[in-house]
């Protein structure tokens, strides 16, 4: 197996025993990037020189035996909405095309402290608004399993880079499914942590009450190792939680005996592909064979989640994106002789269609006369959705669902119909509204000519129970081979 | 066409509030899109929420304080490094107050 195909769990002991250098490993990743990027287009920028410099620094740490962590020397990719000091951070938007942050996001700083190696910044839907990465202002990323299909979104670049072995692990962000849905479409593992578990400082804001940063990995264990590094309270983010972070690696026990797995009947309805249903029900049966108990549960407000989300998230976005005015940073339309024209032209030229659609929808939902009927109504239904989960978790320890109703769809298939695109997040949105953690991991493949398409299993747990997610997901992964399959590229 | 939630005039007004502008074709398209989305989200009206408190934030948190200490912050040059236009130590913008 090539170096770039391996996991953190496999590589860390080799690096620490100095049987392998980080420079050697980083070179194998950079070679893979050079070979595949013309077809996959996962990266918006690749940091070759800087990556090799960071790898040399990691090798010096191994030599001295100082500050060595499981992530030291590991090549990782960062979604391009995470601020990197001195390196462009574009959010795949023309409005930030030339923006170079003067500081690092907290997660970026923590990875640097741990000695990780940054290989590049990955593509996304502009400002993380989308479900296919087709809303990027710069390029369309291909799904490594079938280049005609989307990688999912909005963290499609990070998911594709991990799936194509163009990095070892990656970070993404998830506001309504933007880590889990692409992880499912690309056949990798992706975790959205509890709201407040990971600092959002330096994550370019989309919907501040829903956004969370989380890891992509080739295995559940790799995601746990990344979480050990990035989780925890940060004084720079007042919404980060003062809750102790357990050692997630010790949650990786292959044992689900006595755990109750809730299967919500509202997730197995019309629109769910037969192959997805079969794979997910098969996964629940496998967990039952391994000692868990499957129980049917109900999350009655599930049919209202997409409508709730598409009022809450655009409302917050319309406010967050008011800062792009061409004054302090980013694009400015030239030759405007009054300030209102300058703002308006700048935003007209700088934002893409989906971002404008959401700003318009959010502004409308918050505007005088409509606030109660739309925004406030959505916040109240959000309470009902959150309560559904609280009640369900009295009957079970973890909930199992499909990550998405279908496997990856074709590029262009949904771009003309916003509501069809929004509905591809139907199973992931509720966890953001409720603030609870959820993980997607491979649980099967759908037939698709010579290009099988991965199917994602989503597991959802109560607040701050990422340890339960890791335990159940790891147990399932150890008992199956789906995560070992690689796309033919 | 089902009952119209927003007219082209509404869309022009919301565009003004959002500091966005659209040509006639775009106004037509956004009116169509917003109507469809608003008709879809109308399903929330099926639920009686008269006795339900709103949730704006999933974690219950209030008054997160920190000590009021002097800390290092960006220098003037760092803060201005991304400025589209500057003059000396200032961000430069088009004239704000127009002559009468």
Coordinates of C-alpha atoms in Angstrom, one line a residue:
Chain A
X1 CA 0.0 0.0 0.0
X2 CA 1.3 3.5 -0.9
X3 CA 2.1 5.8 2.0
X4 CA -0.6 8.3 1.0
X5 CA -3.3 5.6 1.2
X6 CA -2.6 4.8 4.9
X7 CA -4.3 6.1 8.0
X8 CA -3.0 8.2 11.0
X9 CA -3.3 5.0 13.1
X10 CA -0.9 3.2 10.7
X11 CA 1.5 6.1 10.0
X12 CA 2.0 7.6 13.5
X13 CA 3.9 4.6 14.9
X14 CA 6.2 4.5 11.8
X15 CA 6.9 8.2 12.0
X16 CA 7.6 8.0 15.8
X17 CA 9.9 5.0 15.4
X18 CA 11.6 7.0 12.6
X19 CA 11.1 4.2 10.1
X20 CA 9.4 6.8 7.9
X21 CA 10.0 10.6 7.6
X22 CA 7.2 13.1 7.3
X23 CA 9.0 14.6 4.3
X24 CA 8.8 11.2 2.5
X25 CA 5.1 10.8 3.5
X26 CA 4.3 14.4 2.5
X27 CA 6.0 13.9 -0.9
X28 CA 3.8 10.9 -1.6
X29 CA 0.7 13.0 -0.9
X30 CA 1.9 15.8 -3.1
X31 CA 2.7 13.4 -5.9
X32 CA -0.8 12.0 -5.7
X33 CA -2.3 15.5 -5.7
X34 CA -0.2 16.4 -8.9
X35 CA -1.4 13.2 -10.6
X36 CA -5.1 13.4 -9.7
X37 CA -6.0 17.1 -9.4
X38 CA -6.6 17.6 -13.2
X39 CA -9.5 15.1 -12.8
X40 CA -10.7 15.4 -9.1
X41 CA -10.2 19.2 -8.5
X42 CA -10.5 18.9 -4.7
X43 CA -8.1 21.7 -3.9
X44 CA -8.4 25.4 -4.4
X45 CA -4.7 25.9 -3.5
X46 CA -1.9 23.4 -2.8
X47 CA 0.8 24.5 -0.3
X48 CA 3.8 22.5 -1.7
X49 CA 6.7 24.5 -0.4
X50 CA 5.0 25.2 2.9
X51 CA 4.0 21.6 3.3
X52 CA 7.5 20.3 2.9
X53 CA 8.8 23.0 5.3
X54 CA 6.2 21.9 7.9
X55 CA 7.2 18.2 7.3
X56 CA 10.9 19.0 7.9
X57 CA 9.9 20.7 11.1
X58 CA 7.9 17.6 12.1
X59 CA 10.9 15.4 11.4
X60 CA 13.0 17.6 13.7
X61 CA 10.5 17.1 16.4
X62 CA 10.8 13.3 16.0
X63 CA 14.6 13.6 16.0
X64 CA 14.5 15.6 19.2
X65 CA 11.6 13.5 20.7
X66 CA 9.8 16.7 21.7
X67 CA 6.2 17.7 21.3
X68 CA 5.4 14.5 19.4
X69 CA 1.6 13.8 19.1
X70 CA -0.3 11.3 16.9
X71 CA -0.8 14.1 14.3
X72 CA 2.8 15.1 14.1
X73 CA 4.0 14.9 10.5
X74 CA 0.6 13.9 9.2
X75 CA -0.5 15.6 5.9
X76 CA -3.9 17.2 6.3
X77 CA -6.2 19.3 4.1
X78 CA -8.2 22.3 5.3
X79 CA -11.6 23.5 4.0
X80 CA -11.0 26.9 2.5
X81 CA -13.4 28.6 4.9
X82 CA -10.9 28.1 7.8
X83 CA -8.5 31.1 8.2
X84 CA -4.9 30.4 7.7
X85 CA -2.5 33.1 8.5
X86 CA -0.5 34.3 5.5
X87 CA -2.3 31.9 3.1
X88 CA -5.4 32.8 1.0
X89 CA -8.8 31.8 2.4
X90 CA -11.4 32.3 -0.3
X91 CA -14.6 30.5 0.8
X92 CA -14.8 29.7 -2.9
X93 CA -16.1 33.2 -3.4
X94 CA -15.0 35.9 -5.7
X95 CA -15.6 38.4 -2.9
X96 CA -12.7 36.8 -0.9
X97 CA -10.6 35.7 -3.9
X98 CA -7.6 37.8 -2.7
X99 CA -8.2 37.6 1.1
X100 CA -5.1 36.6 3.2
X101 CA -6.1 36.3 6.9
X102 CA -3.9 38.0 9.4
X103 CA -4.5 35.1 11.9
X104 CA -5.1 31.4 12.2
X105 CA -8.4 29.8 13.1
X106 CA -8.2 28.1 16.5
X107 CA -8.4 24.6 14.9
X108 CA -5.6 25.6 12.5
X109 CA -3.4 26.8 15.4
X110 CA -4.1 23.6 17.3
X111 CA -3.2 21.4 14.4
X112 CA 0.0 23.4 13.9
X113 CA 0.9 23.0 17.6
X114 CA 0.4 19.3 17.2
X115 CA 2.8 19.3 14.3
X116 CA 0.4 18.4 11.5
X117 CA 1.4 19.3 7.9
X118 CA -0.9 21.4 5.8
X119 CA -1.0 20.3 2.2
X120 CA -3.7 22.6 0.9
X121 CA -7.1 24.3 1.1
X122 CA -10.1 22.4 -0.3
X123 CA -13.0 23.4 -2.5
X124 CA -16.5 24.1 -1.1
X125 CA -19.8 25.6 -2.1
X126 CA -19.4 29.4 -1.9
X127 CA -19.6 30.3 1.8
X128 CA -20.5 26.6 2.5
X129 CA -23.9 27.2 1.0
X130 CA -24.8 24.1 -1.0
X131 CA -24.9 20.3 -1.1
X132 CA -22.8 19.5 -4.1
X133 CA -19.8 21.8 -4.2
X134 CA -21.2 23.0 -7.6
X135 CA -21.7 26.5 -6.1
X136 CA -17.9 27.2 -5.9
X137 CA -17.0 30.3 -7.9
X138 CA -13.8 28.6 -9.1
X139 CA -14.2 25.0 -9.9
X140 CA -16.4 21.9 -9.7
X141 CA -15.0 19.0 -7.7
X142 CA -15.6 15.4 -9.0
X143 CA -16.6 12.5 -6.9
X144 CA -13.6 10.1 -6.9
X145 CA -16.0 7.1 -7.3
X146 CA -17.6 8.4 -10.4
X147 CA -16.1 11.6 -11.9
X148 CA -19.5 12.4 -13.5
X149 CA -21.1 12.8 -10.1
X150 CA -20.8 15.4 -7.3
X151 CA -18.8 14.7 -4.1
X152 CA -21.6 16.3 -2.0
X153 CA -21.2 19.5 -0.2
X154 CA -20.5 21.9 1.1
X155 CA -17.2 20.3 2.2
X156 CA -16.9 18.3 -1.1
X157 CA -13.2 19.1 -1.6
X158 CA -12.2 17.8 1.8
X159 CA -14.3 14.6 1.4
X160 CA -13.0 14.0 -2.2
X161 CA -9.3 14.6 -1.1
X162 CA -9.6 12.0 1.7
X163 CA -11.4 9.5 -0.6
X164 CA -8.8 9.9 -3.4
X165 CA -5.9 9.6 -0.9
X166 CA -4.8 13.2 -1.7
X167 CA -4.3 13.7 2.0
X168 CA -4.5 11.5 5.2
X169 CA -7.2 13.5 6.9
X170 CA -9.1 16.8 6.5
X171 CA -11.2 19.4 8.3
X172 CA -14.6 20.6 7.1
X173 CA -17.5 22.5 8.5
X174 CA -21.1 21.4 8.9
X175 CA -24.1 23.7 9.1
X176 CA -26.8 21.4 7.8
X177 CA -24.9 18.3 6.8
X178 CA -21.8 19.7 5.0
X179 CA -19.4 17.2 6.6
X180 CA -21.7 14.1 6.8
X181 CA -23.4 14.3 3.4
X182 CA -20.1 14.5 1.4
X183 CA -18.5 11.9 3.7
X184 CA -21.4 9.6 2.8
X185 CA -21.2 10.4 -1.0
X186 CA -17.4 9.8 -1.0
X187 CA -17.2 6.7 1.2
X188 CA -15.2 8.2 4.1
X189 CA -15.9 9.0 7.8
X190 CA -17.0 12.5 8.8
X191 CA -18.1 13.8 12.1
X192 CA -20.2 16.9 13.0
X193 CA -19.4 17.5 16.7
X194 CA -21.8 18.8 19.3
X195 CA -22.4 22.6 18.9
X196 CA -19.8 24.2 21.1
X197 CA -17.5 21.2 21.2
X198 CA -15.0 22.8 18.7
X199 CA -14.1 26.5 18.6
X200 CA -15.5 28.3 15.6
X201 CA -12.9 31.2 15.9
X202 CA -11.5 31.7 12.5
X203 CA -14.2 29.7 10.7
X204 CA -15.8 32.2 8.2
X205 CA -19.4 32.4 9.6
X206 CA -22.4 31.1 7.6
X207 CA -25.1 30.5 10.3
X208 CA -23.5 31.0 13.7
X209 CA -26.0 29.0 15.8
X210 CA -25.5 25.9 13.5
X211 CA -21.9 25.9 12.2
X212 CA -19.5 23.4 13.6
X213 CA -16.0 22.3 12.5
X214 CA -15.2 18.6 12.3
X215 CA -12.9 15.9 10.9
X216 CA -12.9 13.7 7.8
X217 CA -10.9 10.5 8.0
X218 CA -10.4 7.2 6.3
X219 CA -11.4 5.4 9.6
X220 CA -13.4 6.2 12.7
X221 CA -10.2 6.0 14.8
X222 CA -8.5 8.7 12.7
X223 CA -11.5 11.1 13.3
X224 CA -11.2 10.4 17.0
X225 CA -7.5 11.3 16.9
X226 CA -8.2 14.6 15.1
X227 CA -11.0 15.4 17.6
X228 CA -8.5 14.9 20.5
X229 CA -6.5 17.7 19.0
X230 CA -9.3 20.2 18.1
X231 CA -12.0 19.8 20.7
X232 CA -12.3 22.0 23.8
X233 CA -13.0 25.4 25.2
X234 CA -11.5 28.4 23.5
X235 CA -11.6 31.9 25.1
X236 CA -11.8 33.4 21.6
X237 CA -15.2 31.7 21.0
X238 CA -17.6 32.5 23.7
X239 CA -20.0 29.8 22.4
X240 CA -17.4 27.0 22.9
X241 CA -18.4 24.9 25.8
X242 CA -16.7 24.6 29.2
X243 CA -17.2 20.8 29.2
X244 CA -14.2 18.5 29.8
X245 CA -13.0 16.7 26.7
X246 CA -12.6 12.9 27.2
X247 CA -9.9 10.9 25.5
X248 CA -11.7 9.9 22.3
X249 CA -9.1 7.3 21.5
X250 CA -10.2 5.3 24.6
X251 CA -13.8 5.3 23.3
X252 CA -12.7 3.1 20.4
X253 CA -13.8 -0.2 21.9
X254 CA -15.2 -2.9 19.7
X255 CA -18.2 -3.5 21.9
X256 CA -21.8 -2.4 21.6
X257 CA -23.3 -5.0 24.1
X258 CA -26.3 -3.6 25.8
X259 CA -26.5 -0.3 23.7
X260 CA -29.9 0.6 22.4
X261 CA -29.9 1.7 18.7
X262 CA -33.0 3.8 17.9
X263 CA -34.3 3.6 14.3
X264 CA -36.6 6.5 13.6
X265 CA -39.6 5.5 11.4
X266 CA -39.8 9.0 9.9
X267 CA -36.4 8.4 8.1
X268 CA -37.6 5.4 6.1
X269 CA -40.2 7.0 3.9
X270 CA -40.9 7.8 0.2
X271 CA -37.9 9.3 -1.6
X272 CA -35.4 7.0 0.2
X273 CA -33.6 4.9 -2.4
X274 CA -34.1 1.1 -2.0
X275 CA -30.4 0.4 -2.0
X276 CA -29.8 3.0 0.7
X277 CA -32.6 1.5 2.8
X278 CA -31.3 -2.0 2.4
X279 CA -27.7 -1.0 3.4
X280 CA -28.8 1.0 6.4
X281 CA -31.2 -1.7 7.7
X282 CA -28.4 -4.2 7.1
X283 CA -26.1 -2.1 9.3
X284 CA -28.6 -1.9 12.1
X285 CA -29.0 -5.7 11.9
X286 CA -25.2 -6.1 12.0
X287 CA -25.0 -4.0 15.1
X288 CA -27.7 -6.1 16.7
X289 CA -25.7 -9.3 15.9
X290 CA -22.8 -7.6 17.6
X291 CA -24.8 -7.2 20.8
X292 CA -26.8 -4.0 20.5
X293 CA -30.5 -3.8 20.7
X294 CA -32.5 -2.2 17.9
X295 CA -35.6 -0.2 18.9
X296 CA -38.1 1.6 16.7
X297 CA -38.4 5.3 17.8
X298 CA -40.3 8.3 16.5
X299 CA -39.0 11.8 15.7
X300 CA -42.4 13.2 14.7
X301 CA -41.2 16.7 13.5
X302 CA -38.7 15.3 11.0
X303 CA -40.9 16.4 8.0
X304 CA -40.5 20.1 9.2
X305 CA -36.7 20.1 9.5
X306 CA -35.8 21.3 6.0
X307 CA -38.4 24.2 6.1
X308 CA -37.1 25.2 9.6
X309 CA -33.5 25.1 8.5
X310 CA -34.1 27.2 5.3
X311 CA -35.5 30.0 7.4
X312 CA -33.0 29.9 10.4
X313 CA -29.8 29.4 8.3
X314 CA -30.5 32.1 5.6
X315 CA -31.6 34.6 8.3
X316 CA -28.3 34.2 10.1
X317 CA -26.4 34.2 6.8
X318 CA -28.0 37.4 5.7
X319 CA -26.8 39.1 8.8
X320 CA -23.3 37.4 8.8
X321 CA -22.7 38.3 5.1
X322 CA -23.6 42.0 5.6
X323 CA -19.9 42.4 6.5
X324 CA -18.8 42.0 2.8
X325 CA -19.1 45.6 1.9
X326 CA -15.8 46.2 0.1
X327 CA -14.4 48.4 2.9
X328 CA -12.0 46.4 5.1
X329 CA -11.0 43.4 2.9
X330 CA -12.0 41.4 -0.1
X331 CA -13.3 42.5 -3.5
X332 CA -14.4 46.1 -4.2
X333 CA -16.2 47.2 -7.4
X334 CA -14.1 49.9 -9.0
X335 CA -15.0 53.5 -9.8
X336 CA -18.1 54.0 -7.7
X337 CA -18.6 57.6 -6.7
X338 CA -20.9 57.1 -3.7
X339 CA -20.8 54.5 -0.9
X340 CA -24.2 52.9 -1.4
X341 CA -23.4 52.2 -5.1
X342 CA -20.0 50.8 -4.0
X343 CA -21.6 48.4 -1.5
X344 CA -24.2 47.3 -4.0
X345 CA -21.9 46.8 -7.0
X346 CA -19.3 45.0 -4.8
X347 CA -21.9 42.5 -3.5
X348 CA -23.5 42.2 -7.0
X349 CA -20.2 41.2 -8.6
X350 CA -18.7 39.3 -5.6
X351 CA -21.5 36.9 -4.6
X352 CA -22.8 33.9 -6.6
X353 CA -26.5 33.1 -7.2
X354 CA -27.0 30.7 -4.3
X355 CA -25.5 33.1 -1.8
X356 CA -27.7 35.9 -3.1
X357 CA -30.7 33.7 -3.0
X358 CA -30.1 32.9 0.7
X359 CA -29.3 36.6 1.6
X360 CA -32.6 37.5 0.0
X361 CA -34.6 34.8 1.7
X362 CA -33.0 35.6 5.1
X363 CA -33.5 39.3 4.7
X364 CA -37.2 38.7 3.8
X365 CA -37.7 36.3 6.8
X366 CA -36.3 38.9 9.2
X367 CA -38.0 42.0 7.6
X368 CA -40.7 44.0 9.3
X369 CA -44.1 42.3 9.0
X370 CA -42.7 38.8 8.3
X371 CA -40.4 38.2 11.3
X372 CA -43.2 36.5 13.4
X373 CA -44.6 34.4 10.5
X374 CA -41.3 33.1 9.3
X375 CA -38.2 33.5 11.5
X376 CA -39.9 33.3 14.9
X377 CA -42.1 30.4 13.7
X378 CA -39.0 28.5 12.6
X379 CA -37.3 29.1 16.0
X380 CA -40.3 27.6 17.7
X381 CA -40.4 24.5 15.5
X382 CA -36.6 24.2 16.2
X383 CA -37.6 23.7 19.8
X384 CA -40.0 20.9 18.8
X385 CA -37.3 19.2 16.8
X386 CA -34.8 19.5 19.7
X387 CA -37.5 18.1 22.0
X388 CA -38.1 15.1 19.7
X389 CA -34.4 14.0 20.2
X390 CA -34.5 14.6 24.0
X391 CA -37.5 12.3 24.2
X392 CA -36.0 9.7 21.8
X393 CA -32.8 9.5 23.8
X394 CA -34.8 8.4 26.8
X395 CA -35.4 5.2 24.8
X396 CA -32.1 4.7 23.1
X397 CA -28.4 5.6 23.3
X398 CA -27.7 6.3 19.7
X399 CA -29.9 6.8 16.6
X400 CA -29.1 5.2 13.2
X401 CA -30.4 6.7 9.9
X402 CA -29.3 7.0 6.3
X403 CA -26.9 10.0 5.9
X404 CA -28.7 11.0 2.6
X405 CA -31.8 9.6 0.8
X406 CA -29.7 8.6 -2.3
X407 CA -26.1 8.0 -3.2
X408 CA -24.2 10.8 -5.0
X409 CA -26.2 12.4 -7.8
X410 CA -25.0 13.6 -11.2
X411 CA -23.3 17.0 -11.7
X412 CA -26.0 19.4 -12.9
X413 CA -28.9 17.2 -11.9
X414 CA -30.2 19.5 -9.2
X415 CA -28.7 22.9 -10.0
X416 CA -31.9 24.2 -11.6
X417 CA -34.1 23.5 -8.6
X418 CA -33.1 24.9 -5.2
X419 CA -35.7 22.9 -3.3
X420 CA -34.6 19.5 -4.7
X421 CA -31.0 20.5 -3.8
X422 CA -32.1 21.5 -0.2
X423 CA -34.0 18.2 0.2
X424 CA -30.7 16.2 -0.3
X425 CA -29.9 17.4 3.3
X426 CA -33.2 16.1 4.7
X427 CA -31.6 13.6 7.1
X428 CA -28.6 15.7 8.3
X429 CA -30.2 19.1 9.1
X430 CA -32.0 18.0 12.3
X431 CA -28.7 17.3 14.2
X432 CA -27.6 20.9 13.5
X433 CA -30.9 22.4 14.7
X434 CA -30.8 20.3 17.9
X435 CA -27.0 21.0 18.4
X436 CA -26.2 17.3 18.8
X437 CA -23.3 15.3 17.4
X438 CA -23.6 13.0 14.4
X439 CA -21.2 10.9 12.3
X440 CA -21.4 9.4 8.8
X441 CA -19.5 6.2 7.9
X442 CA -19.6 3.8 4.9
X443 CA -22.2 1.0 5.2
X444 CA -22.5 -0.3 1.6
X445 CA -22.4 0.4 -2.1
X446 CA -25.1 1.1 -4.7
X447 CA -24.8 -0.4 -8.2
X448 CA -23.8 2.1 -10.8
X449 CA -22.3 0.3 -13.9
X450 CA -18.6 -0.1 -13.3
X451 CA -18.5 2.6 -10.6
X452 CA -20.1 1.5 -7.3
X453 CA -21.3 4.5 -5.2
X454 CA -20.7 4.6 -1.4
X455 CA -23.7 4.7 1.0
X456 CA -23.4 6.5 4.3
X457 CA -24.8 5.4 7.7
X458 CA -25.5 8.3 10.0
X459 CA -25.3 7.8 13.8
X460 CA -26.6 10.5 16.1
X461 CA -26.0 10.8 19.9
X462 CA -27.0 13.2 22.7
X463 CA -25.0 16.3 23.4
X464 CA -21.3 15.7 24.1
X465 CA -21.6 12.0 23.5
X466 CA -19.1 11.9 20.7
X467 CA -17.6 9.0 22.6
X468 CA -20.7 6.9 22.0
X469 CA -20.6 7.7 18.3
X470 CA -16.9 6.6 18.1
X471 CA -17.6 3.4 20.0
X472 CA -20.6 2.3 17.9
X473 CA -19.0 3.5 14.6
X474 CA -15.7 1.8 15.4
X475 CA -17.4 -1.5 16.4
X476 CA -19.3 -1.5 13.1
X477 CA -16.2 -0.6 11.1
X478 CA -14.2 -3.4 12.7
X479 CA -16.9 -5.9 11.7
X480 CA -17.1 -4.7 8.0
X481 CA -14.9 -4.0 5.0
X482 CA -16.7 -1.1 3.4
X483 CA -14.1 1.4 4.6
X484 CA -11.3 -0.6 3.0
X485 CA -12.6 -0.2 -0.6
X486 CA -10.9 2.4 -2.7
X487 CA -12.2 4.2 -5.8
X488 CA -10.6 3.2 -9.2
X489 CA -8.9 6.3 -10.4
Chain B
X1 CA -49.3 29.6 -10.5
X2 CA -50.3 29.0 -6.9
X3 CA -51.0 32.0 -4.6
X4 CA -48.2 34.5 -4.9
X5 CA -46.3 35.2 -1.7
X6 CA -44.0 37.9 -3.0
X7 CA -44.2 40.2 -6.0
X8 CA -41.4 41.6 -8.2
X9 CA -41.8 44.9 -6.2
X10 CA -41.2 43.0 -2.9
X11 CA -38.1 41.4 -4.4
X12 CA -36.8 44.8 -5.4
X13 CA -37.4 46.1 -1.9
X14 CA -35.6 43.1 -0.3
X15 CA -32.7 43.5 -2.7
X16 CA -32.4 47.1 -1.6
X17 CA -32.4 46.1 2.1
X18 CA -29.8 43.5 1.2
X19 CA -27.6 45.9 -0.7
X20 CA -28.0 43.7 -3.8
X21 CA -29.1 44.7 -7.3
X22 CA -30.6 42.6 -10.1
X23 CA -31.6 43.0 -13.7
X24 CA -35.1 42.4 -14.9
X25 CA -34.4 38.7 -15.7
X26 CA -32.9 38.1 -12.3
X27 CA -35.8 39.8 -10.6
X28 CA -38.2 37.5 -12.4
X29 CA -36.1 34.4 -11.4
X30 CA -35.7 35.4 -7.8
X31 CA -39.4 36.2 -7.5
X32 CA -40.1 32.7 -8.8
X33 CA -37.5 31.0 -6.5
X34 CA -38.6 32.9 -3.4
X35 CA -42.2 32.1 -4.1
X36 CA -41.5 28.4 -4.4
X37 CA -39.4 28.4 -1.2
X38 CA -41.9 30.4 0.8
X39 CA -44.7 28.0 -0.3
X40 CA -42.6 25.1 0.8
X41 CA -41.8 26.6 4.2
X42 CA -45.5 27.3 4.7
X43 CA -45.9 23.7 5.9
X44 CA -44.7 25.0 9.3
X45 CA -48.1 26.7 9.7
X46 CA -49.6 23.2 10.1
X47 CA -48.0 23.1 13.6
X48 CA -49.6 24.9 16.6
X49 CA -46.6 26.6 18.3
X50 CA -48.6 29.0 20.4
X51 CA -47.3 27.4 23.7
X52 CA -43.7 26.8 22.4
X53 CA -40.6 28.8 23.4
X54 CA -38.3 29.7 20.5
X55 CA -34.8 28.2 20.3
X56 CA -32.2 30.6 18.8
X57 CA -29.2 28.7 20.2
X58 CA -29.0 25.0 21.0
X59 CA -26.7 25.2 24.1
X60 CA -28.1 27.1 27.1
X61 CA -25.4 29.7 27.8
X62 CA -25.5 33.2 29.1
X63 CA -23.2 35.9 30.3
X64 CA -19.9 34.4 29.3
X65 CA -17.5 36.7 30.9
X66 CA -13.7 37.0 30.7
X67 CA -11.2 39.2 32.5
X68 CA -10.8 42.6 31.0
X69 CA -7.1 42.3 30.3
X70 CA -4.9 44.1 27.8
X71 CA -3.8 41.7 25.1
X72 CA -1.8 41.9 21.9
X73 CA -4.0 42.6 18.8
X74 CA -3.4 43.2 15.1
X75 CA -1.1 46.1 14.2
X76 CA -2.4 48.9 12.1
X77 CA -0.5 47.5 9.1
X78 CA -1.9 44.0 9.6
X79 CA -5.4 45.3 9.8
X80 CA -4.9 47.3 6.6
X81 CA -3.1 44.6 4.7
X82 CA -6.3 43.4 2.9
X83 CA -7.8 46.9 2.4
X84 CA -9.1 47.4 -1.2
X85 CA -8.1 51.0 -0.9
X86 CA -6.2 52.9 1.8
X87 CA -4.7 56.3 2.5
X88 CA -2.0 56.4 5.1
X89 CA -3.2 54.5 8.2
X90 CA -6.9 54.6 7.1
X91 CA -9.4 52.6 5.0
X92 CA -10.5 54.8 2.1
X93 CA -14.1 54.7 0.9
X94 CA -16.0 56.8 -1.7
X95 CA -17.6 60.0 -0.4
X96 CA -20.4 59.3 2.1
X97 CA -22.0 62.8 2.6
X98 CA -22.9 64.2 -0.8
X99 CA -22.9 67.9 -1.4
X100 CA -26.4 69.3 -1.7

